Amino acid sequence: MTELGTISGAALNQYLVSARAAGIDPSPGLSQADIPTALADDPEARISGERFETLLAWLIAESRDPLFGLHTSQFVQPGSYSVMGYIAMSASTIFEALSKVALYEKLVGDMGITETVMRDHLVEVRWICRHQRQPVRRHLIENVLGSWVLYTRWLADNPALNPELVLLEHAPPENRKALEDYRRVFGCEVRFNQPFSALISHPDVLQHRLRQPDPQLHSTLEAHAARKLQSLGIETTLTQKVRNRILASLGERLPRKEQVAEDLGLNVRTLHRRLQDENTSWQDILDNLRQELARTYLKDTTMAQTEIAERLGYSDIRSFQRGFKRHHGSTPGEYRDTNKTL
Protein backbone atom coordinates (compact mmCIF):
# COMPACT_ATOMS: atom_id res chain seq x y z
CA MET A 1 0.00 0.00 0.00
CA THR A 2 1.25 3.50 -0.79
CA GLU A 3 2.43 5.43 2.26
CA LEU A 4 -0.27 8.05 2.83
CA GLY A 5 1.28 9.96 5.70
CA THR A 6 -1.03 11.24 8.43
CA ILE A 7 -4.07 13.46 8.96
CA SER A 8 -4.75 15.65 11.98
CA GLY A 9 -7.62 14.93 14.33
CA ALA A 10 -8.83 18.47 13.59
CA ALA A 11 -9.32 17.68 9.90
CA LEU A 12 -10.87 14.29 10.61
CA ASN A 13 -13.43 15.91 12.91
CA GLN A 14 -15.14 17.71 10.02
CA TYR A 15 -16.18 14.36 8.53
CA LEU A 16 -17.39 13.02 11.88
CA VAL A 17 -19.50 16.14 12.51
CA SER A 18 -21.02 15.78 9.03
CA ALA A 19 -21.82 12.11 9.61
CA ARG A 20 -23.48 12.79 12.96
CA ALA A 21 -25.53 15.61 11.42
CA ALA A 22 -26.80 13.07 8.88
CA GLY A 23 -27.83 10.72 11.69
CA ILE A 24 -24.86 8.35 11.31
CA ASP A 25 -23.08 6.96 14.36
CA PRO A 26 -19.42 6.84 13.24
CA SER A 27 -18.39 4.44 16.03
CA PRO A 28 -18.53 1.25 13.87
CA GLY A 29 -16.50 2.99 11.16
CA LEU A 30 -13.90 4.15 13.67
CA SER A 31 -13.68 0.60 14.99
CA GLN A 32 -13.32 -0.84 11.48
CA ALA A 33 -10.54 1.65 10.74
CA ASP A 34 -8.87 0.89 14.10
CA ILE A 35 -9.10 4.53 15.21
CA PRO A 36 -9.76 4.88 18.97
CA THR A 37 -12.56 7.36 19.73
CA ALA A 38 -10.27 9.32 22.05
CA LEU A 39 -7.80 9.75 19.19
CA ALA A 40 -10.51 10.87 16.77
CA ASP A 41 -11.72 13.47 19.28
CA ASP A 42 -8.23 14.94 19.83
CA PRO A 43 -7.55 17.81 17.37
CA GLU A 44 -3.79 17.45 18.00
CA ALA A 45 -3.74 13.72 17.19
CA ARG A 46 -2.13 12.33 14.03
CA ILE A 47 -3.98 9.46 12.35
CA SER A 48 -2.45 7.35 9.59
CA GLY A 49 -3.66 8.10 6.07
CA GLU A 50 -4.55 4.45 5.53
CA ARG A 51 -6.83 4.41 8.59
CA PHE A 52 -8.40 7.71 7.56
CA GLU A 53 -9.05 6.33 4.07
CA THR A 54 -10.74 3.24 5.52
CA LEU A 55 -12.96 5.40 7.75
CA LEU A 56 -13.89 7.79 4.94
CA ALA A 57 -14.82 4.91 2.62
CA TRP A 58 -17.09 3.56 5.38
CA LEU A 59 -18.71 6.98 5.99
CA ILE A 60 -19.37 7.46 2.27
CA ALA A 61 -20.99 4.05 1.96
CA GLU A 62 -23.00 4.48 5.15
CA SER A 63 -24.27 7.93 4.13
CA ARG A 64 -25.49 6.73 0.73
CA ASP A 65 -24.78 10.30 -0.33
CA PRO A 66 -22.95 10.61 -3.68
CA LEU A 67 -21.97 14.15 -2.61
CA PHE A 68 -20.93 13.35 0.97
CA GLY A 69 -17.59 15.13 0.55
CA LEU A 70 -19.15 18.24 -0.96
CA HIS A 71 -21.89 18.35 1.68
CA THR A 72 -19.28 17.94 4.44
CA SER A 73 -17.69 21.24 3.36
CA GLN A 74 -20.51 23.14 5.10
CA PHE A 75 -19.06 22.04 8.45
CA VAL A 76 -15.70 23.75 7.91
CA GLN A 77 -14.45 26.02 10.69
CA PRO A 78 -11.06 27.53 11.64
CA GLY A 79 -10.18 24.50 13.75
CA SER A 80 -10.64 22.20 10.75
CA TYR A 81 -7.30 23.48 9.46
CA SER A 82 -5.40 23.15 12.75
CA VAL A 83 -3.25 26.23 13.47
CA MET A 84 -3.21 27.04 9.74
CA GLY A 85 -6.89 28.02 10.00
CA TYR A 86 -6.07 30.61 12.66
CA ILE A 87 -3.07 31.89 10.69
CA ALA A 88 -5.48 32.50 7.80
CA MET A 89 -7.96 34.20 10.18
CA SER A 90 -5.35 36.72 11.31
CA ALA A 91 -4.06 37.49 7.78
CA SER A 92 -4.76 40.84 6.14
CA THR A 93 -5.75 39.65 2.66
CA ILE A 94 -6.73 36.49 0.81
CA PHE A 95 -3.30 36.58 -0.84
CA GLU A 96 -1.52 36.57 2.52
CA ALA A 97 -3.68 33.71 3.78
CA LEU A 98 -3.16 31.70 0.59
CA SER A 99 0.61 32.25 0.67
CA LYS A 100 0.80 30.35 3.97
CA VAL A 101 -0.99 27.24 2.74
CA ALA A 102 2.03 25.64 1.08
CA LEU A 103 4.09 26.30 4.21
CA TYR A 104 1.70 24.83 6.76
CA GLU A 105 -0.81 22.54 5.04
CA LYS A 106 1.05 19.46 6.27
CA LEU A 107 -0.10 20.38 9.78
CA VAL A 108 -3.63 19.66 8.53
CA GLY A 109 -2.57 16.41 6.90
CA ASP A 110 -0.88 14.67 4.00
CA MET A 111 -4.06 14.26 1.92
CA GLY A 112 -2.69 16.40 -0.90
CA ILE A 113 -0.70 19.46 -1.90
CA THR A 114 -1.77 22.92 -3.01
CA GLU A 115 -0.30 24.74 -6.00
CA THR A 116 -1.07 28.31 -7.06
CA VAL A 117 -0.53 29.02 -10.76
CA MET A 118 -1.02 32.19 -12.83
CA ARG A 119 -2.33 31.37 -16.31
CA ASP A 120 -4.15 33.48 -18.90
CA HIS A 121 -4.41 36.37 -16.41
CA LEU A 122 -6.27 34.17 -13.94
CA VAL A 123 -5.23 32.53 -10.66
CA GLU A 124 -5.55 28.75 -10.47
CA VAL A 125 -5.48 27.27 -6.97
CA ARG A 126 -5.00 23.57 -7.65
CA TRP A 127 -5.25 20.69 -5.21
CA ILE A 128 -3.42 17.47 -6.01
CA CYS A 129 -4.93 14.63 -3.99
CA ARG A 130 -2.56 12.00 -2.66
CA HIS A 131 -5.25 9.34 -2.22
CA GLN A 132 -5.94 7.17 -5.28
CA ARG A 133 -8.71 4.94 -3.93
CA GLN A 134 -12.18 5.72 -5.25
CA PRO A 135 -14.67 6.97 -4.25
CA VAL A 136 -12.52 8.41 -1.44
CA ARG A 137 -10.46 10.53 -3.84
CA ARG A 138 -13.53 12.14 -5.42
CA HIS A 139 -15.10 13.02 -2.06
CA LEU A 140 -11.82 14.40 -0.69
CA ILE A 141 -11.34 16.70 -3.66
CA GLU A 142 -14.90 18.04 -3.50
CA ASN A 143 -14.63 18.56 0.25
CA VAL A 144 -11.31 20.40 0.06
CA LEU A 145 -12.38 22.79 -2.72
CA GLY A 146 -15.82 23.35 -1.21
CA SER A 147 -14.32 24.01 2.23
CA TRP A 148 -11.86 26.52 0.78
CA VAL A 149 -14.65 28.51 -0.85
CA LEU A 150 -16.90 28.52 2.21
CA TYR A 151 -14.06 29.37 4.61
CA THR A 152 -12.78 32.16 2.37
CA ARG A 153 -16.24 33.72 2.22
CA TRP A 154 -16.34 33.69 6.01
CA LEU A 155 -12.82 35.12 6.32
CA ALA A 156 -13.66 37.90 3.87
CA ASP A 157 -17.08 38.50 5.46
CA ASN A 158 -18.56 38.28 1.98
CA PRO A 159 -21.07 35.47 1.28
CA ALA A 160 -21.17 36.50 -2.40
CA LEU A 161 -17.43 35.94 -2.94
CA ASN A 162 -17.28 33.20 -5.57
CA PRO A 163 -14.58 31.80 -7.85
CA GLU A 164 -15.01 32.38 -11.57
CA LEU A 165 -14.86 28.68 -12.36
CA VAL A 166 -14.30 25.34 -10.64
CA LEU A 167 -12.51 22.46 -12.37
CA LEU A 168 -12.96 18.87 -11.18
CA GLU A 169 -10.94 15.97 -12.55
CA HIS A 170 -13.71 13.39 -12.16
CA ALA A 171 -16.98 12.75 -14.00
CA PRO A 172 -20.21 14.56 -13.07
CA PRO A 173 -22.65 12.79 -10.73
CA GLU A 174 -25.09 10.38 -12.33
CA ASN A 175 -28.00 12.33 -10.86
CA ARG A 176 -27.98 15.55 -12.88
CA LYS A 177 -30.13 17.27 -10.25
CA ALA A 178 -27.09 17.06 -7.96
CA LEU A 179 -25.43 19.71 -10.13
CA GLU A 180 -27.58 22.25 -8.28
CA ASP A 181 -25.66 21.42 -5.10
CA TYR A 182 -22.35 22.28 -6.80
CA ARG A 183 -23.80 25.62 -7.88
CA ARG A 184 -25.05 26.25 -4.35
CA VAL A 185 -21.63 25.60 -2.77
CA PHE A 186 -19.37 27.19 -5.39
CA GLY A 187 -21.66 29.87 -6.83
CA CYS A 188 -20.18 29.47 -10.32
CA GLU A 189 -19.82 27.12 -13.27
CA VAL A 190 -18.33 23.70 -12.49
CA ARG A 191 -16.59 21.69 -15.23
CA PHE A 192 -15.96 17.97 -14.87
CA ASN A 193 -13.48 15.56 -16.50
CA GLN A 194 -10.72 18.18 -16.36
CA PRO A 195 -6.94 17.54 -16.29
CA PHE A 196 -6.77 18.71 -12.66
CA SER A 197 -8.99 20.04 -9.86
CA ALA A 198 -8.83 23.76 -9.10
CA LEU A 199 -10.55 27.00 -8.20
CA ILE A 200 -10.13 29.70 -10.86
CA SER A 201 -10.38 33.39 -9.90
CA HIS A 202 -9.39 36.87 -11.06
CA PRO A 203 -6.17 38.11 -9.38
CA ASP A 204 -8.09 41.06 -7.88
CA VAL A 205 -9.80 38.63 -5.50
CA LEU A 206 -6.45 37.99 -3.80
CA GLN A 207 -6.33 41.58 -2.55
CA HIS A 208 -9.69 41.28 -0.79
CA ARG A 209 -9.33 42.37 2.84
CA LEU A 210 -10.17 39.86 5.57
CA ARG A 211 -12.40 40.44 8.56
CA GLN A 212 -9.97 40.07 11.49
CA PRO A 213 -6.40 41.07 10.47
CA ASP A 214 -4.01 40.89 13.41
CA PRO A 215 -0.35 41.00 12.32
CA GLN A 216 1.10 40.46 15.79
CA LEU A 217 -1.10 37.42 16.41
CA HIS A 218 -0.32 36.27 12.86
CA SER A 219 3.44 36.19 13.48
CA THR A 220 2.93 34.53 16.88
CA LEU A 221 0.83 31.80 15.29
CA GLU A 222 3.39 31.33 12.51
CA ALA A 223 6.10 30.86 15.12
CA HIS A 224 3.91 28.27 16.85
CA ALA A 225 3.26 26.52 13.51
CA ALA A 226 6.98 26.48 12.76
CA ARG A 227 7.73 24.83 16.09
CA LYS A 228 4.94 22.32 15.51
CA LEU A 229 6.34 21.38 12.09
CA GLN A 230 9.71 20.82 13.72
CA SER A 231 8.29 18.68 16.52
CA LEU A 232 6.31 16.54 14.08
CA GLY A 233 9.24 16.20 11.70
CA ILE A 234 7.07 17.04 8.67
CA GLU A 235 8.96 19.95 7.17
CA THR A 236 9.66 19.49 3.47
CA THR A 237 12.60 21.47 2.06
CA LEU A 238 15.73 22.58 3.86
CA THR A 239 14.71 26.16 3.06
CA GLN A 240 11.47 25.65 4.97
CA LYS A 241 13.29 24.05 7.90
CA VAL A 242 15.68 27.00 8.16
CA ARG A 243 12.85 29.51 7.73
CA ASN A 244 10.84 27.83 10.46
CA ARG A 245 13.73 27.90 12.92
CA ILE A 246 14.28 31.61 12.31
CA LEU A 247 10.55 32.31 12.50
CA ALA A 248 10.20 30.39 15.76
CA SER A 249 12.82 32.69 17.33
CA LEU A 250 11.47 36.06 16.20
CA GLY A 251 10.90 38.35 19.17
CA GLU A 252 13.78 36.58 20.97
CA ARG A 253 17.46 36.32 20.08
CA LEU A 254 17.75 35.08 16.48
CA PRO A 255 19.57 31.76 16.12
CA ARG A 256 23.04 31.82 14.58
CA LYS A 257 23.47 29.79 11.41
CA GLU A 258 25.93 27.54 13.27
CA GLN A 259 23.20 26.74 15.81
CA VAL A 260 20.61 26.02 13.10
CA ALA A 261 23.07 23.84 11.18
CA GLU A 262 23.77 21.84 14.35
CA ASP A 263 20.02 21.46 15.03
CA LEU A 264 19.62 20.04 11.52
CA GLY A 265 22.54 17.64 11.91
CA LEU A 266 24.68 19.53 9.39
CA ASN A 267 27.88 21.52 9.45
CA VAL A 268 27.76 25.13 8.23
CA ARG A 269 29.47 24.34 4.93
CA THR A 270 26.92 21.60 4.12
CA LEU A 271 24.07 23.92 5.13
CA HIS A 272 25.33 26.57 2.70
CA ARG A 273 25.79 24.04 -0.11
CA ARG A 274 22.37 22.46 0.29
CA LEU A 275 20.64 25.84 0.46
CA GLN A 276 22.53 26.79 -2.68
CA ASP A 277 21.12 23.64 -4.31
CA GLU A 278 17.66 25.08 -3.52
CA ASN A 279 18.70 28.42 -5.10
CA THR A 280 18.80 30.34 -1.84
CA SER A 281 21.08 31.14 1.10
CA TRP A 282 20.92 31.73 4.85
CA GLN A 283 21.00 35.49 4.34
CA ASP A 284 18.33 35.38 1.61
CA ILE A 285 15.96 33.44 3.87
CA LEU A 286 16.59 35.78 6.81
CA ASP A 287 16.23 38.94 4.71
CA ASN A 288 13.08 37.78 2.92
CA LEU A 289 11.39 36.76 6.16
CA ARG A 290 12.30 40.04 7.85
CA GLN A 291 11.03 42.11 4.93
CA GLU A 292 7.79 40.12 4.66
CA LEU A 293 7.04 40.74 8.34
CA ALA A 294 8.22 44.37 8.22
CA ARG A 295 5.79 45.17 5.41
CA THR A 296 2.94 43.65 7.39
CA TYR A 297 3.81 45.51 10.61
CA LEU A 298 4.17 48.86 8.81
CA LYS A 299 1.01 48.45 6.77
CA ASP A 300 -1.38 46.90 9.26
CA THR A 301 -0.24 48.02 12.73
CA THR A 302 0.76 51.21 14.53
CA MET A 303 3.83 49.49 15.98
CA ALA A 304 6.78 51.91 16.34
CA GLN A 305 9.76 51.35 14.06
CA THR A 306 12.01 50.76 17.08
CA GLU A 307 9.73 47.93 18.21
CA ILE A 308 9.62 46.45 14.69
CA ALA A 309 13.42 46.56 14.47
CA GLU A 310 13.78 44.82 17.83
CA ARG A 311 11.13 42.21 17.00
CA LEU A 312 12.89 41.35 13.72
CA GLY A 313 16.29 40.98 15.36
CA TYR A 314 18.06 44.08 14.02
CA SER A 315 20.86 45.50 16.15
CA ASP A 316 19.32 48.99 16.00
CA ILE A 317 16.69 51.01 14.14
CA ARG A 318 19.22 52.38 11.64
CA SER A 319 20.12 48.85 10.47
CA PHE A 320 16.42 48.13 10.02
CA GLN A 321 15.85 51.34 8.05
CA ARG A 322 18.87 50.76 5.78
CA GLY A 323 17.85 47.16 5.09
CA PHE A 324 14.27 48.13 4.35
CA LYS A 325 15.25 50.92 1.96
CA ARG A 326 17.69 48.62 0.16
CA HIS A 327 14.88 46.12 -0.50
CA HIS A 328 12.01 48.51 -1.21
CA GLY A 329 13.53 51.76 -2.45
CA SER A 330 11.73 53.73 0.26
CA THR A 331 12.13 54.26 3.98
CA PRO A 332 9.87 52.42 6.42
CA GLY A 333 8.09 55.71 7.16
CA GLU A 334 7.45 56.41 3.49
CA TYR A 335 6.18 52.86 2.95
CA ARG A 336 3.81 53.17 5.90
CA ASP A 337 2.43 56.52 4.69
CA THR A 338 1.71 55.08 1.24
CA ASN A 339 0.35 51.67 2.25
CA LYS A 340 -1.10 51.90 5.75
CA THR A 341 -4.54 50.42 6.34
CA LEU A 342 -4.99 51.64 9.93
Coordinates of C-alpha atoms in Angstrom, one line a residue:
M1 CA 0.0 0.0 0.0
T2 CA 1.3 3.5 -0.8
E3 CA 2.4 5.4 2.3
L4 CA -0.3 8.1 2.8
G5 CA 1.3 10.0 5.7
T6 CA -1.0 11.2 8.4
I7 CA -4.1 13.5 9.0
S8 CA -4.8 15.7 12.0
G9 CA -7.6 14.9 14.3
A10 CA -8.8 18.5 13.6
A11 CA -9.3 17.7 9.9
L12 CA -10.9 14.3 10.6
N13 CA -13.4 15.9 12.9
Q14 CA -15.1 17.7 10.0
Y15 CA -16.2 14.4 8.5
L16 CA -17.4 13.0 11.9
V17 CA -19.5 16.1 12.5
S18 CA -21.0 15.8 9.0
A19 CA -21.8 12.1 9.6
R20 CA -23.5 12.8 13.0
A21 CA -25.5 15.6 11.4
A22 CA -26.8 13.1 8.9
G23 CA -27.8 10.7 11.7
I24 CA -24.9 8.4 11.3
D25 CA -23.1 7.0 14.4
P26 CA -19.4 6.8 13.2
S27 CA -18.4 4.4 16.0
P28 CA -18.5 1.3 13.9
G29 CA -16.5 3.0 11.2
L30 CA -13.9 4.1 13.7
S31 CA -13.7 0.6 15.0
Q32 CA -13.3 -0.8 11.5
A33 CA -10.5 1.7 10.7
D34 CA -8.9 0.9 14.1
I35 CA -9.1 4.5 15.2
P36 CA -9.8 4.9 19.0
T37 CA -12.6 7.4 19.7
A38 CA -10.3 9.3 22.0
L39 CA -7.8 9.8 19.2
A40 CA -10.5 10.9 16.8
D41 CA -11.7 13.5 19.3
D42 CA -8.2 14.9 19.8
P43 CA -7.5 17.8 17.4
E44 CA -3.8 17.4 18.0
A45 CA -3.7 13.7 17.2
R46 CA -2.1 12.3 14.0
I47 CA -4.0 9.5 12.4
S48 CA -2.5 7.4 9.6
G49 CA -3.7 8.1 6.1
E50 CA -4.6 4.5 5.5
R51 CA -6.8 4.4 8.6
F52 CA -8.4 7.7 7.6
E53 CA -9.0 6.3 4.1
T54 CA -10.7 3.2 5.5
L55 CA -13.0 5.4 7.7
L56 CA -13.9 7.8 4.9
A57 CA -14.8 4.9 2.6
W58 CA -17.1 3.6 5.4
L59 CA -18.7 7.0 6.0
I60 CA -19.4 7.5 2.3
A61 CA -21.0 4.0 2.0
E62 CA -23.0 4.5 5.1
S63 CA -24.3 7.9 4.1
R64 CA -25.5 6.7 0.7
D65 CA -24.8 10.3 -0.3
P66 CA -22.9 10.6 -3.7
L67 CA -22.0 14.1 -2.6
F68 CA -20.9 13.4 1.0
G69 CA -17.6 15.1 0.5
L70 CA -19.2 18.2 -1.0
H71 CA -21.9 18.4 1.7
T72 CA -19.3 17.9 4.4
S73 CA -17.7 21.2 3.4
Q74 CA -20.5 23.1 5.1
F75 CA -19.1 22.0 8.5
V76 CA -15.7 23.7 7.9
Q77 CA -14.4 26.0 10.7
P78 CA -11.1 27.5 11.6
G79 CA -10.2 24.5 13.7
S80 CA -10.6 22.2 10.7
Y81 CA -7.3 23.5 9.5
S82 CA -5.4 23.2 12.7
V83 CA -3.2 26.2 13.5
M84 CA -3.2 27.0 9.7
G85 CA -6.9 28.0 10.0
Y86 CA -6.1 30.6 12.7
I87 CA -3.1 31.9 10.7
A88 CA -5.5 32.5 7.8
M89 CA -8.0 34.2 10.2
S90 CA -5.3 36.7 11.3
A91 CA -4.1 37.5 7.8
S92 CA -4.8 40.8 6.1
T93 CA -5.8 39.7 2.7
I94 CA -6.7 36.5 0.8
F95 CA -3.3 36.6 -0.8
E96 CA -1.5 36.6 2.5
A97 CA -3.7 33.7 3.8
L98 CA -3.2 31.7 0.6
S99 CA 0.6 32.2 0.7
K100 CA 0.8 30.4 4.0
V101 CA -1.0 27.2 2.7
A102 CA 2.0 25.6 1.1
L103 CA 4.1 26.3 4.2
Y104 CA 1.7 24.8 6.8
E105 CA -0.8 22.5 5.0
K106 CA 1.1 19.5 6.3
L107 CA -0.1 20.4 9.8
V108 CA -3.6 19.7 8.5
G109 CA -2.6 16.4 6.9
D110 CA -0.9 14.7 4.0
M111 CA -4.1 14.3 1.9
G112 CA -2.7 16.4 -0.9
I113 CA -0.7 19.5 -1.9
T114 CA -1.8 22.9 -3.0
E115 CA -0.3 24.7 -6.0
T116 CA -1.1 28.3 -7.1
V117 CA -0.5 29.0 -10.8
M118 CA -1.0 32.2 -12.8
R119 CA -2.3 31.4 -16.3
D120 CA -4.2 33.5 -18.9
H121 CA -4.4 36.4 -16.4
L122 CA -6.3 34.2 -13.9
V123 CA -5.2 32.5 -10.7
E124 CA -5.5 28.8 -10.5
V125 CA -5.5 27.3 -7.0
R126 CA -5.0 23.6 -7.7
W127 CA -5.2 20.7 -5.2
I128 CA -3.4 17.5 -6.0
C129 CA -4.9 14.6 -4.0
R130 CA -2.6 12.0 -2.7
H131 CA -5.2 9.3 -2.2
Q132 CA -5.9 7.2 -5.3
R133 CA -8.7 4.9 -3.9
Q134 CA -12.2 5.7 -5.3
P135 CA -14.7 7.0 -4.3
V136 CA -12.5 8.4 -1.4
R137 CA -10.5 10.5 -3.8
R138 CA -13.5 12.1 -5.4
H139 CA -15.1 13.0 -2.1
L140 CA -11.8 14.4 -0.7
I141 CA -11.3 16.7 -3.7
E142 CA -14.9 18.0 -3.5
N143 CA -14.6 18.6 0.2
V144 CA -11.3 20.4 0.1
L145 CA -12.4 22.8 -2.7
G146 CA -15.8 23.4 -1.2
S147 CA -14.3 24.0 2.2
W148 CA -11.9 26.5 0.8
V149 CA -14.7 28.5 -0.9
L150 CA -16.9 28.5 2.2
Y151 CA -14.1 29.4 4.6
T152 CA -12.8 32.2 2.4
R153 CA -16.2 33.7 2.2
W154 CA -16.3 33.7 6.0
L155 CA -12.8 35.1 6.3
A156 CA -13.7 37.9 3.9
D157 CA -17.1 38.5 5.5
N158 CA -18.6 38.3 2.0
P159 CA -21.1 35.5 1.3
A160 CA -21.2 36.5 -2.4
L161 CA -17.4 35.9 -2.9
N162 CA -17.3 33.2 -5.6
P163 CA -14.6 31.8 -7.8
E164 CA -15.0 32.4 -11.6
L165 CA -14.9 28.7 -12.4
V166 CA -14.3 25.3 -10.6
L167 CA -12.5 22.5 -12.4
L168 CA -13.0 18.9 -11.2
E169 CA -10.9 16.0 -12.5
H170 CA -13.7 13.4 -12.2
A171 CA -17.0 12.7 -14.0
P172 CA -20.2 14.6 -13.1
P173 CA -22.7 12.8 -10.7
E174 CA -25.1 10.4 -12.3
N175 CA -28.0 12.3 -10.9
R176 CA -28.0 15.5 -12.9
K177 CA -30.1 17.3 -10.2
A178 CA -27.1 17.1 -8.0
L179 CA -25.4 19.7 -10.1
E180 CA -27.6 22.3 -8.3
D181 CA -25.7 21.4 -5.1
Y182 CA -22.4 22.3 -6.8
R183 CA -23.8 25.6 -7.9
R184 CA -25.0 26.2 -4.4
V185 CA -21.6 25.6 -2.8
F186 CA -19.4 27.2 -5.4
G187 CA -21.7 29.9 -6.8
C188 CA -20.2 29.5 -10.3
E189 CA -19.8 27.1 -13.3
V190 CA -18.3 23.7 -12.5
R191 CA -16.6 21.7 -15.2
F192 CA -16.0 18.0 -14.9
N193 CA -13.5 15.6 -16.5
Q194 CA -10.7 18.2 -16.4
P195 CA -6.9 17.5 -16.3
F196 CA -6.8 18.7 -12.7
S197 CA -9.0 20.0 -9.9
A198 CA -8.8 23.8 -9.1
L199 CA -10.6 27.0 -8.2
I200 CA -10.1 29.7 -10.9
S201 CA -10.4 33.4 -9.9
H202 CA -9.4 36.9 -11.1
P203 CA -6.2 38.1 -9.4
D204 CA -8.1 41.1 -7.9
V205 CA -9.8 38.6 -5.5
L206 CA -6.4 38.0 -3.8
Q207 CA -6.3 41.6 -2.5
H208 CA -9.7 41.3 -0.8
R209 CA -9.3 42.4 2.8
L210 CA -10.2 39.9 5.6
R211 CA -12.4 40.4 8.6
Q212 CA -10.0 40.1 11.5
P213 CA -6.4 41.1 10.5
D214 CA -4.0 40.9 13.4
P215 CA -0.3 41.0 12.3
Q216 CA 1.1 40.5 15.8
L217 CA -1.1 37.4 16.4
H218 CA -0.3 36.3 12.9
S219 CA 3.4 36.2 13.5
T220 CA 2.9 34.5 16.9
L221 CA 0.8 31.8 15.3
E222 CA 3.4 31.3 12.5
A223 CA 6.1 30.9 15.1
H224 CA 3.9 28.3 16.8
A225 CA 3.3 26.5 13.5
A226 CA 7.0 26.5 12.8
R227 CA 7.7 24.8 16.1
K228 CA 4.9 22.3 15.5
L229 CA 6.3 21.4 12.1
Q230 CA 9.7 20.8 13.7
S231 CA 8.3 18.7 16.5
L232 CA 6.3 16.5 14.1
G233 CA 9.2 16.2 11.7
I234 CA 7.1 17.0 8.7
E235 CA 9.0 20.0 7.2
T236 CA 9.7 19.5 3.5
T237 CA 12.6 21.5 2.1
L238 CA 15.7 22.6 3.9
T239 CA 14.7 26.2 3.1
Q240 CA 11.5 25.7 5.0
K241 CA 13.3 24.0 7.9
V242 CA 15.7 27.0 8.2
R243 CA 12.9 29.5 7.7
N244 CA 10.8 27.8 10.5
R245 CA 13.7 27.9 12.9
I246 CA 14.3 31.6 12.3
L247 CA 10.6 32.3 12.5
A248 CA 10.2 30.4 15.8
S249 CA 12.8 32.7 17.3
L250 CA 11.5 36.1 16.2
G251 CA 10.9 38.3 19.2
E252 CA 13.8 36.6 21.0
R253 CA 17.5 36.3 20.1
L254 CA 17.8 35.1 16.5
P255 CA 19.6 31.8 16.1
R256 CA 23.0 31.8 14.6
K257 CA 23.5 29.8 11.4
E258 CA 25.9 27.5 13.3
Q259 CA 23.2 26.7 15.8
V260 CA 20.6 26.0 13.1
A261 CA 23.1 23.8 11.2
E262 CA 23.8 21.8 14.3
D263 CA 20.0 21.5 15.0
L264 CA 19.6 20.0 11.5
G265 CA 22.5 17.6 11.9
L266 CA 24.7 19.5 9.4
N267 CA 27.9 21.5 9.5
V268 CA 27.8 25.1 8.2
R269 CA 29.5 24.3 4.9
T270 CA 26.9 21.6 4.1
L271 CA 24.1 23.9 5.1
H272 CA 25.3 26.6 2.7
R273 CA 25.8 24.0 -0.1
R274 CA 22.4 22.5 0.3
L275 CA 20.6 25.8 0.5
Q276 CA 22.5 26.8 -2.7
D277 CA 21.1 23.6 -4.3
E278 CA 17.7 25.1 -3.5
N279 CA 18.7 28.4 -5.1
T280 CA 18.8 30.3 -1.8
S281 CA 21.1 31.1 1.1
W282 CA 20.9 31.7 4.8
Q283 CA 21.0 35.5 4.3
D284 CA 18.3 35.4 1.6
I285 CA 16.0 33.4 3.9
L286 CA 16.6 35.8 6.8
D287 CA 16.2 38.9 4.7
N288 CA 13.1 37.8 2.9
L289 CA 11.4 36.8 6.2
R290 CA 12.3 40.0 7.8
Q291 CA 11.0 42.1 4.9
E292 CA 7.8 40.1 4.7
L293 CA 7.0 40.7 8.3
A294 CA 8.2 44.4 8.2
R295 CA 5.8 45.2 5.4
T296 CA 2.9 43.6 7.4
Y297 CA 3.8 45.5 10.6
L298 CA 4.2 48.9 8.8
K299 CA 1.0 48.4 6.8
D300 CA -1.4 46.9 9.3
T301 CA -0.2 48.0 12.7
T302 CA 0.8 51.2 14.5
M303 CA 3.8 49.5 16.0
A304 CA 6.8 51.9 16.3
Q305 CA 9.8 51.3 14.1
T306 CA 12.0 50.8 17.1
E307 CA 9.7 47.9 18.2
I308 CA 9.6 46.4 14.7
A309 CA 13.4 46.6 14.5
E310 CA 13.8 44.8 17.8
R311 CA 11.1 42.2 17.0
L312 CA 12.9 41.4 13.7
G313 CA 16.3 41.0 15.4
Y314 CA 18.1 44.1 14.0
S315 CA 20.9 45.5 16.1
D316 CA 19.3 49.0 16.0
I317 CA 16.7 51.0 14.1
R318 CA 19.2 52.4 11.6
S319 CA 20.1 48.9 10.5
F320 CA 16.4 48.1 10.0
Q321 CA 15.8 51.3 8.0
R322 CA 18.9 50.8 5.8
G323 CA 17.9 47.2 5.1
F324 CA 14.3 48.1 4.4
K325 CA 15.2 50.9 2.0
R326 CA 17.7 48.6 0.2
H327 CA 14.9 46.1 -0.5
H328 CA 12.0 48.5 -1.2
G329 CA 13.5 51.8 -2.4
S330 CA 11.7 53.7 0.3
T331 CA 12.1 54.3 4.0
P332 CA 9.9 52.4 6.4
G333 CA 8.1 55.7 7.2
E334 CA 7.5 56.4 3.5
Y335 CA 6.2 52.9 2.9
R336 CA 3.8 53.2 5.9
D337 CA 2.4 56.5 4.7
T338 CA 1.7 55.1 1.2
N339 CA 0.4 51.7 2.2
K340 CA -1.1 51.9 5.8
T341 CA -4.5 50.4 6.3
L342 CA -5.0 51.6 9.9

